[in-house]
mmCIF file of C-alpha atoms (C1' of nucleotides) in Angstrom:
data_model
loop_
_atom_site.group_PDB
_atom_site.id
_atom_site.type_symbol
_atom_site.label_atom_id
_atom_site.label_comp_id
_atom_site.label_asym_id
_atom_site.label_seq_id
_atom_site.Cartn_x
_atom_site.Cartn_y
_atom_site.Cartn_z
ATOM 1 C CA MET A 1 8.329 33.269 -0.848
ATOM 2 C CA ASN A 2 8.367 30.017 -2.233
ATOM 3 C CA ILE A 3 5.318 27.671 -2.192
ATOM 4 C CA SER A 4 6.944 24.956 0.370
ATOM 5 C CA GLU A 5 7.536 28.131 2.803
ATOM 6 C CA ALA A 6 4.073 29.129 2.018
ATOM 7 C CA ALA A 7 2.660 25.716 2.692
ATOM 8 C CA LYS A 8 4.954 25.182 5.898
ATOM 9 C CA LEU A 9 3.800 28.354 7.104
ATOM 10 C CA SER A 10 0.271 27.723 6.814
ATOM 11 C CA GLY A 11 0.423 23.775 7.746
ATOM 12 C CA LEU A 12 -1.086 22.836 4.206
ATOM 13 C CA SER A 13 0.645 20.012 1.972
ATOM 14 C CA VAL A 14 2.655 21.662 -1.258
ATOM 15 C CA LYS A 15 -0.008 19.713 -3.461
ATOM 16 C CA THR A 16 -2.400 21.152 -1.697
ATOM 17 C CA VAL A 17 -1.468 24.890 -1.851
ATOM 18 C CA ARG A 18 -0.996 24.442 -5.672
ATOM 19 C CA TYR A 19 -4.022 23.117 -5.933
ATOM 20 C CA TYR A 20 -5.767 25.984 -4.536
ATOM 21 C CA ALA A 21 -3.683 28.159 -6.857
ATOM 22 C CA ASP A 22 -5.176 26.308 -9.500
ATOM 23 C CA ILE A 23 -8.743 26.357 -8.283
ATOM 24 C CA LYS A 24 -8.250 30.251 -8.249
ATOM 25 C CA MET A 25 -8.663 30.533 -4.466
ATOM 26 C CA VAL A 26 -5.408 31.891 -3.314
ATOM 27 C CA GLU A 27 -3.296 33.086 -6.320
ATOM 28 C CA PRO A 28 0.212 33.995 -5.882
ATOM 29 C CA ALA A 29 2.416 36.304 -7.934
ATOM 30 C CA ARG A 30 4.654 34.641 -10.540
ATOM 31 C CA ASN A 31 8.687 35.010 -10.415
ATOM 32 C CA ILE A 32 9.320 36.050 -14.300
ATOM 33 C CA GLN A 33 12.321 34.395 -14.336
ATOM 34 C CA SER A 34 11.582 30.841 -12.916
ATOM 35 C CA GLY A 35 7.913 31.045 -13.530
ATOM 36 C CA TYR A 36 7.789 29.932 -9.681
ATOM 37 C CA ARG A 37 4.863 31.159 -7.480
ATOM 38 C CA SER A 38 5.892 33.505 -5.047
ATOM 39 C CA TYR A 39 3.784 33.970 -1.910
ATOM 40 C CA THR A 40 3.196 37.014 0.229
ATOM 41 C CA ASN A 41 2.355 36.951 4.125
ATOM 42 C CA ASP A 42 -1.154 38.162 3.005
ATOM 43 C CA ASP A 43 -1.572 34.984 0.648
ATOM 44 C CA VAL A 44 -0.054 32.737 3.808
ATOM 45 C CA ALA A 45 -3.008 34.692 5.412
ATOM 46 C CA LYS A 46 -5.737 32.849 3.264
ATOM 47 C CA LEU A 47 -4.177 29.646 3.370
ATOM 48 C CA ASN A 48 -4.192 29.332 6.845
ATOM 49 C CA PHE A 49 -7.716 30.964 6.778
ATOM 50 C CA ILE A 50 -8.729 28.008 4.327
ATOM 51 C CA GLY A 51 -7.110 25.384 6.047
ATOM 52 C CA LYS A 52 -8.978 26.380 9.316
ATOM 53 C CA ALA A 53 -12.378 26.764 7.652
ATOM 54 C CA ARG A 54 -11.828 23.404 6.238
ATOM 55 C CA ARG A 55 -10.729 21.644 9.432
ATOM 56 C CA PHE A 56 -14.211 22.852 10.559
ATOM 57 C CA ASN A 57 -15.944 21.053 7.668
ATOM 58 C CA PHE A 58 -16.734 24.006 5.642
ATOM 59 C CA SER A 59 -16.492 22.680 1.787
ATOM 60 C CA ILE A 60 -14.222 24.515 -0.759
ATOM 61 C CA GLU A 61 -17.271 26.622 -2.259
ATOM 62 C CA GLU A 62 -18.197 27.675 1.405
ATOM 63 C CA CYS A 63 -14.714 28.585 2.285
ATOM 64 C CA ARG A 64 -14.567 30.870 -0.969
ATOM 65 C CA GLU A 65 -17.535 32.780 0.506
ATOM 66 C CA LEU A 66 -16.337 32.981 3.870
ATOM 67 C CA LEU A 67 -13.560 34.030 2.309
ATOM 68 C CA SER A 68 -14.573 36.821 0.163
ATOM 69 C CA LEU A 69 -16.590 37.973 3.348
ATOM 70 C CA TYR A 70 -13.167 37.936 5.348
ATOM 71 C CA GLN A 71 -11.770 40.457 2.494
ATOM 72 C CA ASP A 72 -14.899 42.479 2.449
ATOM 73 C CA GLU A 73 -14.792 45.381 4.764
ATOM 74 C CA ASN A 74 -18.510 46.009 4.263
ATOM 75 C CA ARG A 75 -19.659 42.718 5.610
ATOM 76 C CA SER A 76 -22.083 42.163 8.056
ATOM 77 C CA SER A 77 -21.770 39.335 10.658
ATOM 78 C CA LYS A 78 -24.914 37.952 9.951
ATOM 79 C CA GLU A 79 -23.861 36.453 6.453
ATOM 80 C CA VAL A 80 -21.068 35.018 8.355
ATOM 81 C CA LYS A 81 -22.864 33.439 11.127
ATOM 82 C CA LYS A 82 -25.809 31.840 8.630
ATOM 83 C CA LEU A 83 -23.254 30.121 6.966
ATOM 84 C CA THR A 84 -22.100 28.790 10.160
ATOM 85 C CA LEU A 85 -25.566 28.087 11.701
ATOM 86 C CA ALA A 86 -26.081 26.190 8.221
ATOM 87 C CA LYS A 87 -23.136 23.999 8.743
ATOM 88 C CA ILE A 88 -23.763 23.058 12.294
ATOM 89 C CA ALA A 89 -27.001 21.899 10.973
ATOM 90 C CA SER A 90 -25.552 19.641 8.511
ATOM 91 C CA ILE A 91 -23.216 18.324 10.681
ATOM 92 C CA ASP A 92 -26.472 17.734 13.634
ATOM 93 C CA GLU A 93 -27.413 15.602 10.834
ATOM 94 C CA LYS A 94 -24.600 13.647 10.348
ATOM 95 C CA LEU A 95 -24.317 13.331 14.105
ATOM 96 C CA LYS A 96 -27.457 11.600 14.144
ATOM 97 C CA GLU A 97 -27.106 9.340 11.365
ATOM 98 C CA PHE A 98 -23.939 7.887 12.791
ATOM 99 C CA HIS A 99 -25.355 7.878 16.433
ATOM 100 C CA SER A 100 -28.201 5.620 14.900
ATOM 101 C CA LEU A 101 -25.877 3.593 12.713
ATOM 102 C CA ARG A 102 -23.475 2.771 16.210
ATOM 103 C CA ASP A 103 -26.374 2.202 18.148
ATOM 104 C CA GLU A 104 -28.138 -0.426 15.611
ATOM 105 C CA LEU A 105 -24.440 -1.669 15.064
ATOM 106 C CA SER A 106 -23.513 -2.218 18.825
ATOM 107 C CA HIS A 107 -26.897 -3.791 19.501
ATOM 108 C CA LEU A 108 -26.268 -6.779 16.624
ATOM 109 C CA VAL A 109 -22.858 -7.132 18.037
ATOM 110 C CA ASN A 110 -24.249 -7.781 21.298
ATOM 111 C CA CYS A 111 -26.490 -10.555 20.157
ATOM 112 C CA CYS A 112 -23.273 -11.764 18.369
ATOM 113 C CA ASN A 113 -21.635 -15.022 19.954
ATOM 114 C CA GLY A 114 -18.629 -14.011 18.123
ATOM 115 C CA ASP A 115 -17.397 -17.973 18.237
ATOM 116 C CA ASP A 116 -16.266 -20.539 15.685
ATOM 117 C CA ARG A 117 -19.941 -21.153 14.806
ATOM 118 C CA PRO A 118 -21.409 -20.140 11.378
ATOM 119 C CA SER A 119 -24.635 -18.813 13.313
ATOM 120 C CA CYS A 120 -24.498 -15.077 13.278
ATOM 121 C CA PRO A 121 -27.314 -12.431 13.921
ATOM 122 C CA ILE A 122 -25.524 -9.829 12.381
ATOM 123 C CA LEU A 123 -25.210 -11.351 8.749
ATOM 124 C CA ASP A 124 -28.847 -12.548 9.627
ATOM 125 C CA GLU A 125 -29.700 -8.898 9.961
ATOM 126 C CA LEU A 126 -28.177 -7.886 6.790
ATOM 127 C CA SER A 127 -29.942 -10.479 4.825
ATOM 128 C CA LYS A 128 -33.811 -9.511 5.813
ATOM 129 C CA MET B 1 -35.462 -11.023 -14.314
ATOM 130 C CA ASN B 2 -34.285 -8.089 -16.027
ATOM 131 C CA ILE B 3 -31.944 -5.388 -14.145
ATOM 132 C CA SER B 4 -34.910 -3.056 -13.419
ATOM 133 C CA GLU B 5 -36.938 -5.288 -11.505
ATOM 134 C CA ALA B 6 -33.957 -6.673 -9.517
ATOM 135 C CA ALA B 7 -33.139 -2.989 -8.744
ATOM 136 C CA LYS B 8 -36.927 -2.186 -7.834
ATOM 137 C CA LEU B 9 -36.712 -5.235 -5.616
ATOM 138 C CA SER B 10 -33.245 -4.700 -3.895
ATOM 139 C CA GLY B 11 -34.378 -1.108 -3.428
ATOM 140 C CA LEU B 12 -30.956 0.087 -5.289
ATOM 141 C CA SER B 13 -30.977 2.014 -8.595
ATOM 142 C CA VAL B 14 -30.006 0.531 -12.182
ATOM 143 C CA LYS B 15 -27.362 2.431 -12.201
ATOM 144 C CA THR B 16 -25.647 0.910 -8.891
ATOM 145 C CA VAL B 17 -26.883 -2.209 -9.587
ATOM 146 C CA ARG B 18 -25.065 -2.217 -13.050
ATOM 147 C CA TYR B 19 -21.909 -0.770 -11.356
ATOM 148 C CA TYR B 20 -21.861 -3.529 -8.734
ATOM 149 C CA ALA B 21 -22.007 -5.921 -11.909
ATOM 150 C CA ASP B 22 -19.096 -4.050 -13.235
ATOM 151 C CA ILE B 23 -16.769 -4.438 -10.296
ATOM 152 C CA LYS B 24 -17.437 -8.298 -10.130
ATOM 153 C CA MET B 25 -19.529 -7.992 -6.726
ATOM 154 C CA VAL B 26 -22.831 -9.147 -8.093
ATOM 155 C CA GLU B 27 -22.407 -10.836 -11.462
ATOM 156 C CA PRO B 28 -25.582 -12.075 -12.845
ATOM 157 C CA ALA B 29 -26.136 -14.357 -15.877
ATOM 158 C CA ARG B 30 -26.575 -12.759 -19.366
ATOM 159 C CA ASN B 31 -29.169 -13.229 -21.991
ATOM 160 C CA ILE B 32 -27.294 -14.478 -25.014
ATOM 161 C CA GLN B 33 -29.867 -13.120 -27.691
ATOM 162 C CA SER B 34 -30.002 -9.615 -25.999
ATOM 163 C CA GLY B 35 -27.088 -9.372 -23.784
ATOM 164 C CA TYR B 36 -29.477 -8.202 -21.060
ATOM 165 C CA ARG B 37 -28.414 -8.896 -17.526
ATOM 166 C CA SER B 38 -30.275 -11.841 -15.771
ATOM 167 C CA TYR B 39 -30.592 -11.872 -12.315
ATOM 168 C CA THR B 40 -31.954 -14.593 -9.914
ATOM 169 C CA ASN B 41 -33.660 -14.202 -6.637
ATOM 170 C CA ASP B 42 -30.497 -15.142 -4.925
ATOM 171 C CA ASP B 43 -28.716 -12.075 -6.864
ATOM 172 C CA VAL B 44 -31.326 -9.812 -5.645
ATOM 173 C CA ALA B 45 -30.961 -11.268 -2.139
ATOM 174 C CA LYS B 46 -27.302 -10.398 -2.733
ATOM 175 C CA LEU B 47 -28.155 -7.160 -3.663
ATOM 176 C CA ASN B 48 -30.513 -6.291 -0.799
ATOM 177 C CA PHE B 49 -27.345 -7.763 1.739
ATOM 178 C CA ILE B 50 -24.905 -5.015 0.390
ATOM 179 C CA GLY B 51 -27.553 -2.514 0.152
ATOM 180 C CA LYS B 52 -27.942 -3.087 3.929
ATOM 181 C CA ALA B 53 -24.267 -3.329 4.688
ATOM 182 C CA ARG B 54 -23.713 -0.067 2.983
ATOM 183 C CA ARG B 55 -26.304 1.634 4.631
ATOM 184 C CA PHE B 56 -24.610 0.570 7.749
ATOM 185 C CA ASN B 57 -21.803 2.414 6.788
ATOM 186 C CA PHE B 58 -19.809 -0.703 5.546
ATOM 187 C CA SER B 59 -17.089 0.222 2.237
ATOM 188 C CA ILE B 60 -17.754 -1.780 -0.790
ATOM 189 C CA GLU B 61 -14.477 -3.721 0.037
ATOM 190 C CA GLU B 62 -15.817 -4.633 3.469
ATOM 191 C CA CYS B 63 -19.000 -5.278 1.973
ATOM 192 C CA ARG B 64 -17.018 -7.902 -0.421
ATOM 193 C CA GLU B 65 -15.664 -9.453 2.697
ATOM 194 C CA LEU B 66 -19.140 -9.995 4.556
ATOM 195 C CA LEU B 67 -20.732 -11.189 1.030
ATOM 196 C CA SER B 68 -18.051 -13.779 1.222
ATOM 197 C CA LEU B 69 -18.518 -14.743 4.806
ATOM 198 C CA TYR B 70 -22.378 -14.597 4.246
ATOM 199 C CA GLN B 71 -22.092 -17.338 1.568
ATOM 200 C CA ASP B 72 -19.492 -19.309 3.517
ATOM 201 C CA GLU B 73 -20.829 -22.401 4.957
ATOM 202 C CA ASN B 74 -17.679 -22.692 7.273
ATOM 203 C CA ARG B 75 -17.580 -19.215 8.617
ATOM 204 C CA SER B 76 -17.241 -18.344 12.110
ATOM 205 C CA SER B 77 -19.215 -15.320 13.610
ATOM 206 C CA LYS B 78 -16.195 -14.387 14.975
ATOM 207 C CA GLU B 79 -14.677 -12.632 11.807
ATOM 208 C CA VAL B 80 -18.205 -10.853 11.337
ATOM 209 C CA LYS B 81 -17.925 -9.864 14.478
ATOM 210 C CA LYS B 82 -14.251 -8.320 14.307
ATOM 211 C CA LEU B 83 -15.181 -6.779 11.269
ATOM 212 C CA THR B 84 -18.344 -5.275 12.821
ATOM 213 C CA LEU B 85 -16.364 -3.836 15.735
ATOM 214 C CA ALA B 86 -13.893 -2.131 13.727
ATOM 215 C CA LYS B 87 -16.957 -0.118 11.949
ATOM 216 C CA ILE B 88 -18.079 0.633 15.401
ATOM 217 C CA ALA B 89 -14.658 2.287 16.660
ATOM 218 C CA SER B 90 -14.374 3.996 13.271
ATOM 219 C CA ILE B 91 -17.927 5.419 13.505
ATOM 220 C CA ASP B 92 -16.948 6.522 16.857
ATOM 221 C CA GLU B 93 -13.998 8.376 15.483
ATOM 222 C CA LYS B 94 -15.855 10.123 13.472
ATOM 223 C CA LEU B 95 -18.482 10.801 16.146
ATOM 224 C CA LYS B 96 -15.847 11.918 18.448
ATOM 225 C CA GLU B 97 -14.784 14.689 15.644
ATOM 226 C CA PHE B 98 -18.375 15.955 14.637
ATOM 227 C CA HIS B 99 -19.087 16.464 18.168
ATOM 228 C CA SER B 100 -16.308 18.626 19.070
ATOM 229 C CA LEU B 101 -16.413 20.505 15.563
ATOM 230 C CA ARG B 102 -19.953 20.934 16.524
ATOM 231 C CA ASP B 103 -19.242 22.661 20.159
ATOM 232 C CA GLU B 104 -16.488 24.932 18.516
ATOM 233 C CA LEU B 105 -18.942 25.760 15.986
ATOM 234 C CA SER B 106 -21.513 26.819 18.171
ATOM 235 C CA HIS B 107 -19.394 28.089 20.382
ATOM 236 C CA LEU B 108 -18.426 30.723 17.894
ATOM 237 C CA VAL B 109 -21.774 31.128 16.971
ATOM 238 C CA ASN B 110 -22.845 32.087 20.502
ATOM 239 C CA CYS B 111 -20.014 35.023 20.512
ATOM 240 C CA CYS B 112 -20.885 36.523 17.469
ATOM 241 C CA ASN B 113 -23.861 39.313 16.873
ATOM 242 C CA GLY B 114 -24.983 38.093 13.451
ATOM 243 C CA ASP B 115 -25.872 41.970 13.011
ATOM 244 C CA ASP B 116 -25.144 44.062 10.127
ATOM 245 C CA ARG B 117 -21.761 45.392 11.320
ATOM 246 C CA PRO B 118 -18.466 43.713 9.844
ATOM 247 C CA SER B 119 -17.139 42.767 13.328
ATOM 248 C CA CYS B 120 -17.294 38.668 13.403
ATOM 249 C CA PRO B 121 -15.756 36.817 15.839
ATOM 250 C CA ILE B 122 -16.042 33.474 13.647
ATOM 251 C CA LEU B 123 -13.794 35.338 10.511
ATOM 252 C CA ASP B 124 -11.622 36.316 13.627
ATOM 253 C CA GLU B 125 -11.132 32.687 14.880
ATOM 254 C CA LEU B 126 -10.733 31.407 11.295
ATOM 255 C CA SER B 127 -8.039 33.828 10.799
ATOM 256 C CA LYS B 128 -5.999 33.307 13.970
ATOM 257 C "C1'" DC C 1 -44.916 -0.872 -38.277
ATOM 258 C "C1'" DT C 2 -44.283 2.657 -35.070
ATOM 259 C "C1'" DT C 3 -43.731 4.101 -31.071
ATOM 260 C "C1'" DT C 4 -42.189 3.792 -26.687
ATOM 261 C "C1'" DA C 5 -39.577 1.556 -22.555
ATOM 262 C "C1'" DC C 6 -35.737 -0.535 -21.378
ATOM 263 C "C1'" DA C 7 -31.494 -2.144 -22.147
ATOM 264 C "C1'" DT C 8 -26.268 -2.038 -23.454
ATOM 265 C "C1'" DT C 9 -21.640 0.276 -23.447
ATOM 266 C "C1'" DC C 10 -18.820 3.963 -22.687
ATOM 267 C "C1'" DC C 11 -17.136 8.560 -21.016
ATOM 268 C "C1'" DA C 12 -17.219 12.419 -18.351
ATOM 269 C "C1'" DG C 13 -18.072 14.183 -13.930
ATOM 270 C "C1'" DT C 14 -18.713 14.554 -8.657
ATOM 271 C "C1'" DC C 15 -15.127 16.050 -4.325
ATOM 272 C "C1'" DA C 16 -10.683 17.408 -2.478
ATOM 273 C "C1'" DC C 17 -7.371 16.221 -3.015
ATOM 274 C "C1'" DT C 18 -2.723 13.103 -3.657
ATOM 275 C "C1'" DG C 19 1.011 10.721 -6.244
ATOM 276 C "C1'" DG C 20 3.823 10.269 -10.028
ATOM 277 C "C1'" DA C 21 6.277 11.189 -14.625
ATOM 278 C "C1'" DG C 22 9.368 14.150 -17.079
ATOM 279 C "C1'" DA C 23 11.499 18.521 -17.213
ATOM 280 C "C1'" DC C 24 13.076 23.044 -15.700
ATOM 281 C "C1'" DT C 25 15.583 26.027 -12.123
ATOM 282 C "C1'" DT C 26 18.039 26.908 -8.068
ATOM 283 C "C1'" DT C 27 21.597 25.825 -4.241
ATOM 284 C "C1'" DA C 28 24.819 23.041 -2.221
ATOM 285 C "C1'" DT C 29 28.783 20.381 -2.588
ATOM 286 C "C1'" DA C 30 33.418 18.466 -4.581
ATOM 287 C "C1'" DT D 1 33.215 25.592 -12.562
ATOM 288 C "C1'" DA D 2 30.950 20.914 -12.977
ATOM 289 C "C1'" DT D 3 27.623 18.179 -10.987
ATOM 290 C "C1'" DA D 4 24.731 16.845 -7.882
ATOM 291 C "C1'" DA D 5 20.613 17.512 -5.263
ATOM 292 C "C1'" DA D 6 16.962 19.976 -4.165
ATOM 293 C "C1'" DG D 7 12.833 22.499 -5.239
ATOM 294 C "C1'" DT D 8 9.598 23.597 -8.675
ATOM 295 C "C1'" DC D 9 6.970 23.362 -12.947
ATOM 296 C "C1'" DT D 10 3.123 21.107 -15.674
ATOM 297 C "C1'" DC D 11 0.083 17.464 -16.948
ATOM 298 C "C1'" DC D 12 -2.142 13.175 -16.436
ATOM 299 C "C1'" DA D 13 -4.214 9.826 -13.656
ATOM 300 C "C1'" DG D 14 -6.289 7.518 -9.246
ATOM 301 C "C1'" DT D 15 -9.309 7.714 -5.149
ATOM 302 C "C1'" DG D 16 -14.866 6.085 -3.570
ATOM 303 C "C1'" DA D 17 -19.133 5.041 -4.879
ATOM 304 C "C1'" DC D 18 -21.768 5.920 -7.857
ATOM 305 C "C1'" DT D 19 -24.555 9.308 -11.145
ATOM 306 C "C1'" DG D 20 -25.507 11.673 -15.806
ATOM 307 C "C1'" DG D 21 -25.708 11.490 -20.587
ATOM 308 C "C1'" DA D 22 -25.050 9.885 -25.279
ATOM 309 C "C1'" DA D 23 -25.360 6.904 -28.449
ATOM 310 C "C1'" DT D 24 -27.068 2.525 -29.772
ATOM 311 C "C1'" DG D 25 -29.445 -1.467 -29.660
ATOM 312 C "C1'" DT D 26 -33.516 -4.564 -27.985
ATOM 313 C "C1'" DA D 27 -38.308 -5.969 -26.313
ATOM 314 C "C1'" DA D 28 -42.875 -4.708 -25.755
ATOM 315 C "C1'" DA D 29 -47.562 -2.660 -27.098
ATOM 316 C "C1'" DG D 30 -50.478 -0.296 -29.733
#
DNA sequence: CTTTACATTCCAGTCACTGGAGACTTTATA
DNA sequence: TATAAAGTCTCCAGTGACTGGAATGTAAAG
């Protein structure tokens, strides 16, 4: 199938699918006459896989690793679990950061009158 | 003072301070002989302000707005509060996303044996 | 006078795409 | 069959907020 069909089936944009070909993540065959990329169902399955992994916040390089594990008959689930645990840990870090950020900001908002006068504890805090 | 002094006082890197000059956020005077950037205490205060706002996850463009409010004698705290509430809302969105991501991933991890066999519910989920 | 430290500009790279130009191929319509 | 429209190709540039590095120039210390 052509690239737009593969894109539709995998829920990715044509641009993104072409990008994944460029970076050698999913390299389809080529139609010799037209030069068009020609995707198989297997290629689409890989695109799907990557799309999901990306939505799970895995980076492109992590997706590459997961994809090669996915295609490896002799993989051990241990390796996959390790990657996933590391990802959870990094998400936890971000969660912590954003939580404390949120708390500080909402504290500041509560202190701010939000009226027409210039006095503003938010700006005061930022300039300390 | 020279750029490295300003950087040290504001807790930013020299590269970053120069970058803020390039994008016309904090534009210092210049020493005519040497061409070196020459920072005042006021410039450093602005750099400080921006550094803090960036740590609060405000974008460069938002920092620009906050900075102009900061320097505006006739500002109303209402405007600052509005920006801050919008920022909180966007942080809340990210928090929601990351929370559900985390939950899904840790669910998958709990289902995965993590042993030497290839069977892996994490990869199964990603390929669905 | 030389070494060293600091400063300058400019270019490239990061990450994961996205947009657009210009050219080619295929498909649909008149 | 001619033409128009849709799809595809490659290549280049831009995003955000810096960061790294090269080549060059200036200032301070020994």
